[in-house]
mmCIF file of C-alpha atoms in Angstrom:
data_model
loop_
_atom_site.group_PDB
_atom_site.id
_atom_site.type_symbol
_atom_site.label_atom_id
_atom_site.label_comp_id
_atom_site.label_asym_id
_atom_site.label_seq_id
_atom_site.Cartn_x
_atom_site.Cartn_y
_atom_site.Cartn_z
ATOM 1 C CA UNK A 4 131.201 81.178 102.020
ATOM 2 C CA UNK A 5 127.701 80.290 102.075
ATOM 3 C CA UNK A 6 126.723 82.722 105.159
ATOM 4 C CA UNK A 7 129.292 85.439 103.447
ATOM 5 C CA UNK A 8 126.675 85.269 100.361
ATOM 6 C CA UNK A 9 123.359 85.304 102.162
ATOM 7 C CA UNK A 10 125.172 88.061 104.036
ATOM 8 C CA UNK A 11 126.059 89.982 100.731
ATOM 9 C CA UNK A 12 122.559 88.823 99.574
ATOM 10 C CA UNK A 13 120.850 91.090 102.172
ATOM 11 C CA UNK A 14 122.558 94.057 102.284
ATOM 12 C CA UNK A 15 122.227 93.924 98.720
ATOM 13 C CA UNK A 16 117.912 93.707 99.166
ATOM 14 C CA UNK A 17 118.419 96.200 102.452
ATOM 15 C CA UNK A 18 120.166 98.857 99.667
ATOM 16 C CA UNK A 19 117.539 98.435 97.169
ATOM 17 C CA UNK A 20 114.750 99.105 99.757
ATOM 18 C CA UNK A 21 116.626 101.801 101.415
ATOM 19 C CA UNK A 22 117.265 103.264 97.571
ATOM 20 C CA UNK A 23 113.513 102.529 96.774
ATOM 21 C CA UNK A 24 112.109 104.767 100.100
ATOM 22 C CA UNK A 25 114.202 107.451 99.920
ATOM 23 C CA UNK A 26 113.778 107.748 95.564
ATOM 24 C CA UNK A 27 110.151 107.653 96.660
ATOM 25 C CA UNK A 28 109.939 110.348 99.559
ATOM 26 C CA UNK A 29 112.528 112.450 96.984
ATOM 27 C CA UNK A 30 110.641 112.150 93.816
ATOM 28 C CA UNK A 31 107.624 113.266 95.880
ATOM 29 C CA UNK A 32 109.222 116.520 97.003
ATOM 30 C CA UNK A 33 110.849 117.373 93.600
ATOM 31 C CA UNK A 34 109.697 115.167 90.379
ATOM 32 C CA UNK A 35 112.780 116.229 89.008
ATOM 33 C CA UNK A 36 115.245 114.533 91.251
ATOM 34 C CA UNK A 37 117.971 113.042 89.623
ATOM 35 C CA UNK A 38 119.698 109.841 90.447
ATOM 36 C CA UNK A 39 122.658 111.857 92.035
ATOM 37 C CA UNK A 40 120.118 113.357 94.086
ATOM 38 C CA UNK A 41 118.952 110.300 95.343
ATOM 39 C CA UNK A 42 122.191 108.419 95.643
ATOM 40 C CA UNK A 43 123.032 111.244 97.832
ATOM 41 C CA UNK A 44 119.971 110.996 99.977
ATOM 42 C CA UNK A 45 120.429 107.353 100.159
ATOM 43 C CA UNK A 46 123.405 107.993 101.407
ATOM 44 C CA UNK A 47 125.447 105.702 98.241
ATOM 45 C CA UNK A 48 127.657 106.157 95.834
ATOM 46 C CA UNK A 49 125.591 106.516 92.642
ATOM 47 C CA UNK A 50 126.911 103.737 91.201
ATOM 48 C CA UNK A 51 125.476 101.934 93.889
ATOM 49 C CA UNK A 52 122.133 103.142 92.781
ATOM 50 C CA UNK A 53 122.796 102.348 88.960
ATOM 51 C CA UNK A 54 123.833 98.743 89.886
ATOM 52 C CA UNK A 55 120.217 98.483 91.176
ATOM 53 C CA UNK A 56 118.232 100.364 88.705
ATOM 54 C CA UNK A 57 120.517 100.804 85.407
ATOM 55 C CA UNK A 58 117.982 104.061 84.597
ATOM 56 C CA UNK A 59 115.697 107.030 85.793
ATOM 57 C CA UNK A 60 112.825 105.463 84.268
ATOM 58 C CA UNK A 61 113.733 101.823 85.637
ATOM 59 C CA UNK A 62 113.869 103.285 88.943
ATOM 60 C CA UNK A 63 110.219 104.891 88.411
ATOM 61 C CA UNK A 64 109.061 101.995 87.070
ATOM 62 C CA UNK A 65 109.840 100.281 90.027
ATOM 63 C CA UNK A 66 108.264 102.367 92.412
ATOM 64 C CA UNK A 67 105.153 102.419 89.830
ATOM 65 C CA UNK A 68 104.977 98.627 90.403
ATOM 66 C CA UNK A 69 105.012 99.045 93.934
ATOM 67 C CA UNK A 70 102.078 101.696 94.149
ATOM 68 C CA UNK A 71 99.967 99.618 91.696
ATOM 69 C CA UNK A 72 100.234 96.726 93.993
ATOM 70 C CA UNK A 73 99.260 98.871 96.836
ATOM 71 C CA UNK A 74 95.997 99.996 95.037
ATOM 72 C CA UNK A 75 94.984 96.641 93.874
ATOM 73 C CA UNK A 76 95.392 95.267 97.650
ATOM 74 C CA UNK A 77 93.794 98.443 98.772
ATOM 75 C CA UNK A 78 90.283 97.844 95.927
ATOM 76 C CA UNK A 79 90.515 94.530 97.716
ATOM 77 C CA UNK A 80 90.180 95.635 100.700
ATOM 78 C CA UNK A 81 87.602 98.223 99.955
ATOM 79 C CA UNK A 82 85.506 95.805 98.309
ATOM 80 C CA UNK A 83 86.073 92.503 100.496
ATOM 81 C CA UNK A 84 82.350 91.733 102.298
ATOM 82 C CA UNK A 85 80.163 94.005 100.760
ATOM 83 C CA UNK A 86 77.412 93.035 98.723
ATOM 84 C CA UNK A 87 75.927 96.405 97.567
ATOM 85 C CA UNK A 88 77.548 97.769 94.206
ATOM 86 C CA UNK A 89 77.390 100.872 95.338
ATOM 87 C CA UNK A 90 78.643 100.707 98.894
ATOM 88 C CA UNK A 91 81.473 98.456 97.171
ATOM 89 C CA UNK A 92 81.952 101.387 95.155
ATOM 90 C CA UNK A 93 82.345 104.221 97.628
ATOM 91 C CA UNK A 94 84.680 101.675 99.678
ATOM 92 C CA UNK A 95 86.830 100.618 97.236
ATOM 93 C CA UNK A 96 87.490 104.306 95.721
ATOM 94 C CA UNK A 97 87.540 105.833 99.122
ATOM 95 C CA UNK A 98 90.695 102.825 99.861
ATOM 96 C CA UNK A 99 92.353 103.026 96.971
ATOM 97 C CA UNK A 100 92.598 106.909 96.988
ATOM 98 C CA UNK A 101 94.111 106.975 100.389
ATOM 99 C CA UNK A 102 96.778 105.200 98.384
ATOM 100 C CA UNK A 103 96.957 106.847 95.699
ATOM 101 C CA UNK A 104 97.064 110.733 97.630
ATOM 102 C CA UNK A 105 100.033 109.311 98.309
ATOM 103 C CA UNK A 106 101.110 108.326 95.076
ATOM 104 C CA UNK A 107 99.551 110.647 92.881
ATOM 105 C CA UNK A 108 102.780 112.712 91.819
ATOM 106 C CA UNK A 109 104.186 109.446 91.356
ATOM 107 C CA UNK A 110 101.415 108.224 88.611
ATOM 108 C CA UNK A 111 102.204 111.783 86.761
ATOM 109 C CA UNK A 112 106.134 110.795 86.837
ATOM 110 C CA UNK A 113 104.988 107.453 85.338
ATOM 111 C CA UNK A 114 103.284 108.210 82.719
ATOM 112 C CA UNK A 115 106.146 110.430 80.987
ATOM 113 C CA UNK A 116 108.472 107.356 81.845
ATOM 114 C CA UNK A 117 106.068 104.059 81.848
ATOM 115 C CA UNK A 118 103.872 103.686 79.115
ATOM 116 C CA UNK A 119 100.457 104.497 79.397
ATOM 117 C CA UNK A 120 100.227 101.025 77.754
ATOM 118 C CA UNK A 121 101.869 99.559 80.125
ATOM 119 C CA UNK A 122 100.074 101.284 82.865
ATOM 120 C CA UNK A 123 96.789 99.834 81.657
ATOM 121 C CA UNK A 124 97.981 96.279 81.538
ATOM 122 C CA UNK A 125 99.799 96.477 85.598
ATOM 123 C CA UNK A 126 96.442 97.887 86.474
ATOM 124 C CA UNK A 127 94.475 95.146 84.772
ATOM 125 C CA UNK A 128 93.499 92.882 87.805
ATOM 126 C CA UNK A 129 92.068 96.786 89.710
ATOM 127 C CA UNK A 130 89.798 97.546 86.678
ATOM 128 C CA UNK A 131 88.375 93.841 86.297
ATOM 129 C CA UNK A 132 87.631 93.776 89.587
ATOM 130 C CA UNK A 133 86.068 97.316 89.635
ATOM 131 C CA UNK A 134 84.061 95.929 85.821
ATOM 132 C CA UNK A 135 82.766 93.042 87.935
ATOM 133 C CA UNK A 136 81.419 95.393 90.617
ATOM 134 C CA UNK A 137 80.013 97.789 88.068
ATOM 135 C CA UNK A 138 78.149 94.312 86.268
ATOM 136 C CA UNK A 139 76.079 93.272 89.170
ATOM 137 C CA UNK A 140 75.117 97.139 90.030
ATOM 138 C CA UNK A 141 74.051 97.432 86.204
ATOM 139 C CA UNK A 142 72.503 94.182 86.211
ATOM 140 C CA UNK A 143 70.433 94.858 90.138
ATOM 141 C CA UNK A 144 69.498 98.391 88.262
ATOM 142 C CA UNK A 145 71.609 99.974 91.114
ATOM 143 C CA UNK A 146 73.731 101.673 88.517
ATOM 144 C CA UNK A 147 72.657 102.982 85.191
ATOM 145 C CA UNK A 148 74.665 104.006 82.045
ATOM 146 C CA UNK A 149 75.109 103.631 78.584
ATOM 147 C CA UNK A 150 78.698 101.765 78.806
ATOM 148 C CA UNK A 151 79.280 98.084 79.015
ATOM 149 C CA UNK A 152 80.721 97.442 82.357
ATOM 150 C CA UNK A 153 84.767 97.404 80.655
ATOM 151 C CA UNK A 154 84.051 100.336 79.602
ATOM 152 C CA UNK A 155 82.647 102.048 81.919
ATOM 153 C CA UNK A 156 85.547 100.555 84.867
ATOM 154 C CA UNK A 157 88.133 102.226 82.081
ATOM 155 C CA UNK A 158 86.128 105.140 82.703
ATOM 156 C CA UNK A 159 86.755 104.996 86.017
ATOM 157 C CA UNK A 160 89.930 104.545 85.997
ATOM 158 C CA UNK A 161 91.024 107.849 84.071
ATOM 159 C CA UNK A 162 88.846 110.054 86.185
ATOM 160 C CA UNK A 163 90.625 108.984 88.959
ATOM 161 C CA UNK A 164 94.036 109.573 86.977
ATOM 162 C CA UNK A 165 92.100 113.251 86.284
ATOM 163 C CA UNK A 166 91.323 113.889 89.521
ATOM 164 C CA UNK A 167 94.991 113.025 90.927
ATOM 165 C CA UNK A 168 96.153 115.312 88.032
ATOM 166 C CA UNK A 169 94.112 117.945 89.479
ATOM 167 C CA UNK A 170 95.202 117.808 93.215
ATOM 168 C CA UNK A 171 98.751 117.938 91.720
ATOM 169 C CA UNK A 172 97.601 121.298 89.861
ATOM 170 C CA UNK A 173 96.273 122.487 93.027
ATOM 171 C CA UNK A 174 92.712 122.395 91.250
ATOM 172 C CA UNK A 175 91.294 120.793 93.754
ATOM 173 C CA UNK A 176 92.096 120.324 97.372
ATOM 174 C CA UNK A 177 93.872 116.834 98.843
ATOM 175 C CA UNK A 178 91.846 116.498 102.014
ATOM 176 C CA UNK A 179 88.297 116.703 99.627
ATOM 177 C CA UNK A 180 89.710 114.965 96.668
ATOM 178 C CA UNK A 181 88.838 111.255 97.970
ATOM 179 C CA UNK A 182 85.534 112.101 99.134
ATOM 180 C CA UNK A 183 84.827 114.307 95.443
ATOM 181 C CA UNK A 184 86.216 110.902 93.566
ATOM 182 C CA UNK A 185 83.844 108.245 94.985
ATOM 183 C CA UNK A 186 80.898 111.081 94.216
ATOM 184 C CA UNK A 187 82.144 111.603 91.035
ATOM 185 C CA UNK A 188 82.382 107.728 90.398
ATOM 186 C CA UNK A 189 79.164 106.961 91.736
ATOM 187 C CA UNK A 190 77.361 110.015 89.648
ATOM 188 C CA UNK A 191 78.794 108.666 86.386
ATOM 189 C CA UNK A 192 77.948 105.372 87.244
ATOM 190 C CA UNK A 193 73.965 106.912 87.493
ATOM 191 C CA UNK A 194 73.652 107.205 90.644
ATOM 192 C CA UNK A 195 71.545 110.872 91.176
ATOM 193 C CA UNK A 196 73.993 113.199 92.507
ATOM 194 C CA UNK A 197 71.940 113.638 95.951
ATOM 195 C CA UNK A 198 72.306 110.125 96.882
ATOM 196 C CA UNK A 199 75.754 109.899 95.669
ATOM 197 C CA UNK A 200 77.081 112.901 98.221
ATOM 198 C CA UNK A 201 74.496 111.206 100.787
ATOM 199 C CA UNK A 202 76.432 107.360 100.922
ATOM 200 C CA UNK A 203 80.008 109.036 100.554
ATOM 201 C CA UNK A 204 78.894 110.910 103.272
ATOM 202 C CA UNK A 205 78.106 108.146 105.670
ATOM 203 C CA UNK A 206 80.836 105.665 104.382
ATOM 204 C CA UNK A 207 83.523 107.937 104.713
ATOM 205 C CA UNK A 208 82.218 109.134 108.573
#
């Protein structure tokens, strides 16, 4: 009985994951996919996909939760051994957008169905990290701006939700858009513009 419900167990996680990959690469092709859509592509009954995720939204959610842990271990990994603020900087945004490209039509889905609230607070540990970066470059004089650090790593954090907003609108194009972000975070952060485009450049070689 035991091995029966381990057994049940798993296919039970092996259906959610399957679910949660295909809603994923389906939402991405048409952010209107419905659950019979994805039940379909799944290859389940919907019901199946209800018994999982009882809504739309609770299914986006989901997948939200899984992107925003991607990015946070991404700004980790962008950040993890370098001690210049702004090199930190460039690394971290350059990570966490190669994440987030792939994400970004996701993040416009979520915030009609998460929100924006609750966006802020799953995204808390990214932007205290990215405050604490921002600190030490105000404090070194290697960044300069009128914001408190909190503020200005909020800042941050919406351009990049602009910028991702743009791609989607086809305002500006997906293989320059990391690249244009870490600029455009480094510039705000008062870094002159030349020196900005001149790091990005080298980092993202």
């Amino acid at each position: 009985m035991a091995a029966m419900t381990t057994g049940n167990v798993s296919r039970a996680d092996a259906n959610r994951r399957r679910i949660l990959d295909v809603a994923l690469a389906e939402l991405l092709r048409d952010p209107d996919a419905s659950m019979d859509q994805i039940a379909r592509a799944a290859g389940v009954v919907r019901r199946t996909v209800y018994g999982h995720f009882p809504s739309r939204e609770a299914l986006i959610g989901t997948l939200f939760e899984g992107a925003a842990e991607a990015v946070e271990t991404a700004h980790a990994r962008g950040r993890e051994g370098v001690e210049d603020p702004a090199e930190s900087l460039v690394r971290s945004t350059l990570a966490v957008w190669e994440v987030a490209d792939r994400y970004r039509l996701l993040v416009a889905l979520a915030q009609r169905s998460v929100t924006v609230q609750g966006i802020r607070e799953r995204l808390t540990p990214v932007r205290e990290a990215c405050a604490e970066v921002l600190r030490r470059g105000l404090d070194q004089g290697v960044f300069e701006s009128p914001l408190p650090a909190p503020a200005l790593a909020y800042v941050h954090e919406q351009m990049l939700f602009a910028l991702m907003e743009a791609v989607n609108d086809s305002l500006l194009a997906p293989e320059e858009a990391g690249r244009s972000a870490a600029v455009t975070i480094l510039t705000t952060a008062g870094v002159p513009a030349s020196r900005a485009a001149e790091l990005v450049a080298k980092l993202s070689d």
